[in-house]
Tab-separated table of C-alpha atoms in Angstrom:
chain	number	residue	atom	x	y	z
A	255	UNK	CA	29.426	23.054	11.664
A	256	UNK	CA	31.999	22.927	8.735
A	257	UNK	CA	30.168	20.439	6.854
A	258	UNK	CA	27.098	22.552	7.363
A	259	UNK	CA	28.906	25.690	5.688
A	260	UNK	CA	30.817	24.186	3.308
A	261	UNK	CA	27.098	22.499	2.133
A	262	UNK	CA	25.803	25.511	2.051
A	263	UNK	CA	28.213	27.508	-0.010
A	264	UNK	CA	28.363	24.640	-2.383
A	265	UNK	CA	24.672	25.201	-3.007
A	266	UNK	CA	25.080	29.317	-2.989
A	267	UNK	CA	28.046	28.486	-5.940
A	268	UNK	CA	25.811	25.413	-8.033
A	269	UNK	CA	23.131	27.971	-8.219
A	270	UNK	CA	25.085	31.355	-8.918
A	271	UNK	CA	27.028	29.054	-11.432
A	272	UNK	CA	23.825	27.791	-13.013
A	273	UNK	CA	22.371	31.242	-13.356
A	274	UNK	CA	25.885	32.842	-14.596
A	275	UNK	CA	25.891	30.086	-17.804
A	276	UNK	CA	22.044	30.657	-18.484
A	277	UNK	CA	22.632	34.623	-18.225
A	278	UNK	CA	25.973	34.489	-20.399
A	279	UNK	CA	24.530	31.828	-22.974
A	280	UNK	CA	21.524	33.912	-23.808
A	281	UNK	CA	23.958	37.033	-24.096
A	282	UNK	CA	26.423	35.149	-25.967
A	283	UNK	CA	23.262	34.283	-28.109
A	284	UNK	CA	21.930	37.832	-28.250
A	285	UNK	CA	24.986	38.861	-29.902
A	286	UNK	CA	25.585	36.431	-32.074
A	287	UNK	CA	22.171	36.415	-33.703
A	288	UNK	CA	21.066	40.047	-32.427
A	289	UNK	CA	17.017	40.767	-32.249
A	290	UNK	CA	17.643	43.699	-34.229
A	291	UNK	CA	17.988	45.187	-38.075
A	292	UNK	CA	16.959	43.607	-41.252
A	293	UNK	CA	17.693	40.497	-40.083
A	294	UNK	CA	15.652	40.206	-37.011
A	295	UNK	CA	13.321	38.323	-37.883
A	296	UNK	CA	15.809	35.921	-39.130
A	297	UNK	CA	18.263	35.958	-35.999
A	298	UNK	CA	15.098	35.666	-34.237
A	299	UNK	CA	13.937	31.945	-36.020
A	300	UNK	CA	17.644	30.884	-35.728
A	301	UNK	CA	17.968	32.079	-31.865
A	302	UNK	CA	14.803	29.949	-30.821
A	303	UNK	CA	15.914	26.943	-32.391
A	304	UNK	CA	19.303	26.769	-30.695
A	305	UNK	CA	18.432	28.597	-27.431
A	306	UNK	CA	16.560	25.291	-25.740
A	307	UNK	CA	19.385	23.177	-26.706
A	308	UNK	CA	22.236	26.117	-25.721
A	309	UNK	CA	20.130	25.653	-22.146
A	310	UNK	CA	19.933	21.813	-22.406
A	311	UNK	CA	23.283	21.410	-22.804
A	312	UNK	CA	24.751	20.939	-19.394
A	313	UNK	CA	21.808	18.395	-18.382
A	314	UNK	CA	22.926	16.198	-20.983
A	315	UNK	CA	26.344	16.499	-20.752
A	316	UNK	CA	25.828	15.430	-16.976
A	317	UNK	CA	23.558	12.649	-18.227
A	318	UNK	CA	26.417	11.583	-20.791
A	319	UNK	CA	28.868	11.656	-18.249
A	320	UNK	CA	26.586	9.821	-15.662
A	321	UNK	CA	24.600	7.127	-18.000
A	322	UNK	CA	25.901	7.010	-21.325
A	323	UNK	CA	29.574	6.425	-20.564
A	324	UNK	CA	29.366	3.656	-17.926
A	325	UNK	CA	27.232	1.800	-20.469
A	326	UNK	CA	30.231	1.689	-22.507
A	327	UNK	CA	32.726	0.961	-19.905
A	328	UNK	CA	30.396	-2.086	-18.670
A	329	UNK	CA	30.691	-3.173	-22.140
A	330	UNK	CA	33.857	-2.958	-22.400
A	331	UNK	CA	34.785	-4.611	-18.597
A	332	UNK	CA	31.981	-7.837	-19.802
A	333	UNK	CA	34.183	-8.380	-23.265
A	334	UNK	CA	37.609	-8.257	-21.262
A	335	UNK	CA	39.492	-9.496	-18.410
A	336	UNK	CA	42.788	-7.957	-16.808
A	337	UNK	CA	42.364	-4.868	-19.521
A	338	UNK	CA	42.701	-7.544	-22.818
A	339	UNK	CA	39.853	-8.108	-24.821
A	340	UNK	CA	38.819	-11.315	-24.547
A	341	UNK	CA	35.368	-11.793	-26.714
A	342	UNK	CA	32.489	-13.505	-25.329
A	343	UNK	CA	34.585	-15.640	-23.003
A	344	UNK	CA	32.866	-14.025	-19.749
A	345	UNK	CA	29.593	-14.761	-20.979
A	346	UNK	CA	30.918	-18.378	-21.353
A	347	UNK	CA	31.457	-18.565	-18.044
A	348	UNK	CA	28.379	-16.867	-16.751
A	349	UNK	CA	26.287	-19.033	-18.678
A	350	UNK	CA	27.705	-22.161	-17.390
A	351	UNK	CA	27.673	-20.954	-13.608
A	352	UNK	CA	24.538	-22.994	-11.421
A	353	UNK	CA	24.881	-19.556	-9.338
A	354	UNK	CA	23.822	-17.691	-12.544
A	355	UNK	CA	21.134	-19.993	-12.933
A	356	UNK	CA	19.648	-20.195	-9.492
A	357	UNK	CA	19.980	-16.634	-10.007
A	358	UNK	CA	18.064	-16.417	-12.736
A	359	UNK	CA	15.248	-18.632	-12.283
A	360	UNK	CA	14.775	-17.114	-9.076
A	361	UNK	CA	14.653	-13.237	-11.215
A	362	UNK	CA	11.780	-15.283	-13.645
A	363	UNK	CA	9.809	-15.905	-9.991
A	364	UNK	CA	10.170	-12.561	-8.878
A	365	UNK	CA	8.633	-11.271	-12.368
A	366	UNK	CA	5.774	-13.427	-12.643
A	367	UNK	CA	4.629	-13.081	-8.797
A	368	UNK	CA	5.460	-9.468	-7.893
A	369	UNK	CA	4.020	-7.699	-10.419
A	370	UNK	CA	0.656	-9.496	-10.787
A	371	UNK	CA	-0.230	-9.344	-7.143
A	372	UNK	CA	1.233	-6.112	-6.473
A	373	UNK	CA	-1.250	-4.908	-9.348
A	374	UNK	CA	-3.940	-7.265	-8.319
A	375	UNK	CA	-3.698	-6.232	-4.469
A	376	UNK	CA	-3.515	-2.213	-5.584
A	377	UNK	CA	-6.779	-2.936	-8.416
A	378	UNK	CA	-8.820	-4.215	-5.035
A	379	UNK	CA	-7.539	-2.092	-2.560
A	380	UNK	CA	-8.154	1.218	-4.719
A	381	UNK	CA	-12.143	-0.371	-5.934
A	382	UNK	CA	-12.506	-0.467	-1.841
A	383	UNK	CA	-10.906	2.388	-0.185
A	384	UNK	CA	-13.199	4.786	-2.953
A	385	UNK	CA	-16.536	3.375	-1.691
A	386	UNK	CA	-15.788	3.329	1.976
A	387	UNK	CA	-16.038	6.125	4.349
A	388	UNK	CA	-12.688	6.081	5.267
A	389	UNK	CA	-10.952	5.562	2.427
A	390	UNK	CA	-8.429	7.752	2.363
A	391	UNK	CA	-7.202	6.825	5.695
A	392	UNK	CA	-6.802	3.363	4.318
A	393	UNK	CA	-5.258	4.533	1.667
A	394	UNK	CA	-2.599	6.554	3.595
A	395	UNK	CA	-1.738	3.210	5.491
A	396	UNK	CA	-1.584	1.110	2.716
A	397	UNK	CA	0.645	3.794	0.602
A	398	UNK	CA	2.800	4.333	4.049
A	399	UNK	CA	5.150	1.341	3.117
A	400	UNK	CA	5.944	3.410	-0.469
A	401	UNK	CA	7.666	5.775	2.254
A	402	UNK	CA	10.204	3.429	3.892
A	403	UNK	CA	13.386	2.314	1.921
A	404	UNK	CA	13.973	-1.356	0.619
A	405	UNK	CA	16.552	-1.950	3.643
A	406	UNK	CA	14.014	-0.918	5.960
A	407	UNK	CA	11.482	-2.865	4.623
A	408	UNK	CA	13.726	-5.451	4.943
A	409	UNK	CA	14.963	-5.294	8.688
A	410	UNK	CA	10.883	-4.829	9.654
A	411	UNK	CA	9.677	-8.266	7.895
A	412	UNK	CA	13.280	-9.790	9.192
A	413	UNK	CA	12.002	-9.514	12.605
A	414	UNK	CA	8.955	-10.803	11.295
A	415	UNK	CA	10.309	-13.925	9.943
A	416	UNK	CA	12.582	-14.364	13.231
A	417	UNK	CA	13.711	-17.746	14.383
A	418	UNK	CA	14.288	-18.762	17.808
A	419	UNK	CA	14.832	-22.415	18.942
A	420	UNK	CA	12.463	-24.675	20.235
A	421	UNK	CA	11.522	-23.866	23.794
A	422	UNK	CA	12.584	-20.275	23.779
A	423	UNK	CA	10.391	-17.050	23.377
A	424	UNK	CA	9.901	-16.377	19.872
A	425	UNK	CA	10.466	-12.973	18.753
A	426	UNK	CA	9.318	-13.178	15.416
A	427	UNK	CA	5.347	-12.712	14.571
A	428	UNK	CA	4.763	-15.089	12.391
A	429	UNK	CA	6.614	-18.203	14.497
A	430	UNK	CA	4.965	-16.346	17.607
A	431	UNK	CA	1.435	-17.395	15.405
A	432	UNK	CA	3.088	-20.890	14.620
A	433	UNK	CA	3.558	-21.971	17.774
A	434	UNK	CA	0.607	-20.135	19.675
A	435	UNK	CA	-1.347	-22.826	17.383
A	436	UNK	CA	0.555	-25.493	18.846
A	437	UNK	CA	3.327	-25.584	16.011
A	438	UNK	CA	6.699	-25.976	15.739
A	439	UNK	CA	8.863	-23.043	15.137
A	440	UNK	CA	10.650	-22.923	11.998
A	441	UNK	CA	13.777	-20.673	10.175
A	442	UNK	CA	11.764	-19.991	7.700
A	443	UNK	CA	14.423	-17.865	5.465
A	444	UNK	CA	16.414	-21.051	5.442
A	445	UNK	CA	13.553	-23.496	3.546
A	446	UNK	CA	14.157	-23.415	-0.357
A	447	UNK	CA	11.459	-21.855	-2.518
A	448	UNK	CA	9.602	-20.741	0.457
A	449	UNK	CA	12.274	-18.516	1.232
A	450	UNK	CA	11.756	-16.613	-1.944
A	451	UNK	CA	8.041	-16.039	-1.954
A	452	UNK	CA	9.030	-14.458	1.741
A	453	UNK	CA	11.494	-11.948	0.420
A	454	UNK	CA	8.653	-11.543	-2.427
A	455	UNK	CA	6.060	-10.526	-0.031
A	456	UNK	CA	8.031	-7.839	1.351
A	457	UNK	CA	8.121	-6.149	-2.255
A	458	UNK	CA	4.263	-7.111	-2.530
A	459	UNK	CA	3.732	-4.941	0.286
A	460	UNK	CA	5.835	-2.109	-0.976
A	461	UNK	CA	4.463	-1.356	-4.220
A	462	UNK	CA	0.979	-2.111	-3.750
A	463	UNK	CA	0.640	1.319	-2.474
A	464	UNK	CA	1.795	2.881	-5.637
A	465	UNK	CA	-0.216	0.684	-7.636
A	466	UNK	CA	-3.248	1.514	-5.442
A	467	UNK	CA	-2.827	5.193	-6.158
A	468	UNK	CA	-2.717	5.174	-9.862
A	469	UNK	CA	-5.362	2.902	-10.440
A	470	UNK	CA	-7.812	4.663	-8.246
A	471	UNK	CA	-7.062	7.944	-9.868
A	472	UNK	CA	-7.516	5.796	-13.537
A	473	UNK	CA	-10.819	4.048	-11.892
A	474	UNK	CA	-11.961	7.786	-10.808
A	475	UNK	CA	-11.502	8.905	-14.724
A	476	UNK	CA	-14.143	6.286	-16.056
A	477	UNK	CA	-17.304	8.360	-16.888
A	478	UNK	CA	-20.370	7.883	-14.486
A	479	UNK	CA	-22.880	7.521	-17.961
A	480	UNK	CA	-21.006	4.216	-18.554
A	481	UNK	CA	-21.035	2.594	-15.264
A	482	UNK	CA	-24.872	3.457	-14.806
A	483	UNK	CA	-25.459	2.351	-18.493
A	484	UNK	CA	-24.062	-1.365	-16.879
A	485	UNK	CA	-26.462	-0.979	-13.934
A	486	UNK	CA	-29.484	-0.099	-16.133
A	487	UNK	CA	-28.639	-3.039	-18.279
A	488	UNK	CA	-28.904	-5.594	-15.228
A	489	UNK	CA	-25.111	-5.825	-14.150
A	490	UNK	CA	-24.353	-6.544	-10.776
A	491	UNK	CA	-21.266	-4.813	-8.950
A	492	UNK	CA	-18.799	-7.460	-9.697
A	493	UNK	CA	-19.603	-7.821	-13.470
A	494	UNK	CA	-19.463	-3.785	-13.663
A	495	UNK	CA	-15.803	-3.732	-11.904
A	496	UNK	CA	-14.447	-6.910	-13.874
A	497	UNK	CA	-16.425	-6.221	-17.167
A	498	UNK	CA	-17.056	-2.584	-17.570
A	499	UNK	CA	-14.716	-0.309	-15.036
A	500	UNK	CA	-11.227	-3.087	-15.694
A	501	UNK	CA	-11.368	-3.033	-19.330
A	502	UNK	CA	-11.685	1.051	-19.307
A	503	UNK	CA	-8.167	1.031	-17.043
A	504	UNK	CA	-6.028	-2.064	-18.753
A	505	UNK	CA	-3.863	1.453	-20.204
A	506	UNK	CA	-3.119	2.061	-16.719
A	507	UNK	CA	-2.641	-1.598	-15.432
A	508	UNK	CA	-0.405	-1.988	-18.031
A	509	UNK	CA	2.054	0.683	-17.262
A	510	UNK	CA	2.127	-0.038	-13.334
A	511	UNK	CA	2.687	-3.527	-13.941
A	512	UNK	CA	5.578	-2.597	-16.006
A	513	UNK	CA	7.065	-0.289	-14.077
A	514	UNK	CA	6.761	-2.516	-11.153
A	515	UNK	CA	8.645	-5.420	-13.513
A	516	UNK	CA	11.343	-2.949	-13.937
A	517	UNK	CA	11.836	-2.548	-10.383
A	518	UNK	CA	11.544	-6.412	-9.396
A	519	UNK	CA	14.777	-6.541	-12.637
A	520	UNK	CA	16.666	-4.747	-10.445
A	521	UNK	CA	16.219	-6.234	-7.009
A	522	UNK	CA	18.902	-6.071	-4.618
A	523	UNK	CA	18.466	-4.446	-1.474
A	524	UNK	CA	16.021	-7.179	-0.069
A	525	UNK	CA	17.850	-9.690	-0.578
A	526	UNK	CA	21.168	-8.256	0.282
A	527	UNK	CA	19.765	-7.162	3.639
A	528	UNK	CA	18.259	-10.134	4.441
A	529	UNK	CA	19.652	-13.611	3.153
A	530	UNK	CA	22.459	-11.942	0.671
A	531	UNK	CA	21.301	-14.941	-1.395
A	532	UNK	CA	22.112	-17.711	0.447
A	533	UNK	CA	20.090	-20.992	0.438
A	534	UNK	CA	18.693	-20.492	-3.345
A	535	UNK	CA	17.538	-16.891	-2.881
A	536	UNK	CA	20.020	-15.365	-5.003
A	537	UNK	CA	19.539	-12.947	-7.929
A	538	UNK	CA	21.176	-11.141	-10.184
A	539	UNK	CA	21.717	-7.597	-9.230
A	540	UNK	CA	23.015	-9.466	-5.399
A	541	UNK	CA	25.218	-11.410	-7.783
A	542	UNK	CA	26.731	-8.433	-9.826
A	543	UNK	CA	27.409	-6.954	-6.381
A	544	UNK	CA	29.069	-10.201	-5.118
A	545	UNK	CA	31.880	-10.676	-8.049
A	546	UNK	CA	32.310	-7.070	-8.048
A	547	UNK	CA	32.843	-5.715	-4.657
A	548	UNK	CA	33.198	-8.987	-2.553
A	549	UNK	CA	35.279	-11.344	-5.311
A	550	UNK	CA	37.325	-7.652	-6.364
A	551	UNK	CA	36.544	-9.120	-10.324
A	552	UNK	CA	34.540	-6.166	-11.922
A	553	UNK	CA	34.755	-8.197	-15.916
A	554	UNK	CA	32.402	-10.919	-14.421
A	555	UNK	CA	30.173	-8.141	-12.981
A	556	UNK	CA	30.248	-5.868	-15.888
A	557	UNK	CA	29.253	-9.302	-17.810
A	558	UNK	CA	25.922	-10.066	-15.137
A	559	UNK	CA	25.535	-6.092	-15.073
A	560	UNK	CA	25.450	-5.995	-19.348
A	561	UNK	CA	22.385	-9.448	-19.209
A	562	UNK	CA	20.093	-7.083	-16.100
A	563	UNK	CA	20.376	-3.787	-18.705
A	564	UNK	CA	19.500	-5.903	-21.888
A	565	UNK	CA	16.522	-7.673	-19.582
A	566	UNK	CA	15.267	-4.098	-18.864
A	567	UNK	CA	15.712	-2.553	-21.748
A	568	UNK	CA	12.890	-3.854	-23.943
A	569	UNK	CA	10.140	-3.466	-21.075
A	570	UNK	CA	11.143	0.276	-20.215
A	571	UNK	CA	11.371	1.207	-24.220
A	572	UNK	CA	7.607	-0.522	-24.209
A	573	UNK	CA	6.816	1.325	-20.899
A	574	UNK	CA	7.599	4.365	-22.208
A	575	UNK	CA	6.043	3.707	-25.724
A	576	UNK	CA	2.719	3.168	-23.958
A	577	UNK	CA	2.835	6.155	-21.366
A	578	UNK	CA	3.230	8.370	-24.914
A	579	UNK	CA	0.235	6.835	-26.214
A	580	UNK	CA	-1.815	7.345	-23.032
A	581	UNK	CA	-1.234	11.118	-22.620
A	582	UNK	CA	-1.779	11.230	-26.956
């Protein structure tokens, strides 16, 4: 019941706070530059062009605080160790670590596979679900996973992948198909490689939702003249969705498959949750976490912290880029 007050009158003071600086700022404002005399109009031009950033201000003090400063701090952690500056030395190290490798590699698998078939499964499913009846209660199911968080993803397709020995009930679906076929069961989170493309799937299945949902609303915004202009000319339905309806939408495909790239950058929770990287899953935000909250050394996992930001960085300024020229 305390918590539930003292919640509450937290909110009741954020919000009379908020509207106490926006009230006294635009007085404060007023006065200085007053809408009045021979210099209104003046006071006026000067008011509006400081007023949005007099009301901006806190949000990007916040986001200073927040974003800009632990960029700097990681920075500084990855080119120290034990507070003295020590160059490029954990870098060294990083690079010449098989873990950072494996982890690595593993990051380049997750790029290529998640984002093409998460795109490729959402480009289908959304071509489908709008010329069926009930397409938008397929669509609801198939967006439903968007809903449920990475660790709960996770612990669903762990009990999916479940391995019981030989001779006992299997709990897990997909050995309960194995061995209704008259296979052995297997631990299939323990087999190199194969292991990866599981954890992959589970991220497949996530984001295929959202991809579904863009690209039907971008496959709805082709004009019907064009599509009938295929027809007339002798196209059959495949040739007008591969030829005429994907080339109108690559805008789109572009920016979901990028956003979805940024996401599979910063994977984590999957693999934390359900192998925490062991036998060759590993990647590099699990990594990060492992030298800096397990091994206590927070240079090393500024330093793998510093490579996942400069991997992003490039495909979210290009993301970004091409979501301006869209809306343009």
């Amino acid at each position: 019941m305390n918590q539930i007050l003292f919640a509450g009158l937290t909110i009741l003071v954020g919000v009379a706070g908020c509207l106490a600086y926006f009230w006294l700022s635009n007085m404060a404002l007023d006065r200085v530059f007053p809408p009045r005399g021979a210099s209104a109009s003046a006071n006026l031009r000067r008011s509006g062009r400081i007023r949005p950033w007099l009301f901006l201000a806190p949000a990007i003090l916040f986001l200073g605080v927040y974003l800009v400063y632990p960029v700097f701090a990681s920075v500084w952690l990855a080119l120290s160790q034990g507070g003295v500056f020590v160059g490029i030395e954990n870098f060294v190290w990083l690079v010449q670590d098989p873990k950072f490798r494996e982890s690595l590699i593993n990051n380049v698998l997750w790029l290529i596979f998640v984002p093409s078939m998460a795109t490729l499964i959402g480009l289908i499913a959304a071509q489908l679900t709008d010329n069926i009846k009930w397409g938008a209660i397929a669509k609801s199911l198939i967006f439903m996973p968007m809903a449920i968080s990475f660790v709960g993803a996770a612990v669903i397709w762990k009990f999916i992948y479940e391995f019981r020995a030989e001779g006992l009930a299997q709990i897990g679906l997909l050995n309960a198909f194995v061995t209704t076929l008259g296979f052995a069961p297997h631990a299939w989170l323990t087999i190199p490689l194969l292991n990866t493309f599981l954890l992959m799937m589970i991220m497949v299945w996530m984001q295929a939702g959202f991809a579904m949902v863009l690209l039907s609303a971008a496959l709805r915004g082709i004009p019907d003249e064009t599509i009938e202009a295929a027809i007339l000319d002798g196209a059959n339905p495949w040739q007008v969705f591969w030829r005429v309806q994907v080339p109108q939408i690559k805008g789109t495909i572009a920016v979901v498959w990028t956003t979805i790239t940024i996401m599979v950058l910063k994977i984590f929770d999957i693999v934390f949750a359900i192998t925490n990287g062991q036998w060759g899953t590993q990647v590099l935000a699990n990594m990060m976490y492992d030298w800096s909250f397990r091994a206590g050394d927070f240079n090393r996992g500024a330093t793998i912290a510093i490579v996942i930001m400069i991997a992003v960085l490039p495909i979210m300024i290009w993301n970004i880029r091409n979501a301006h020229r869209e809306r343009d």
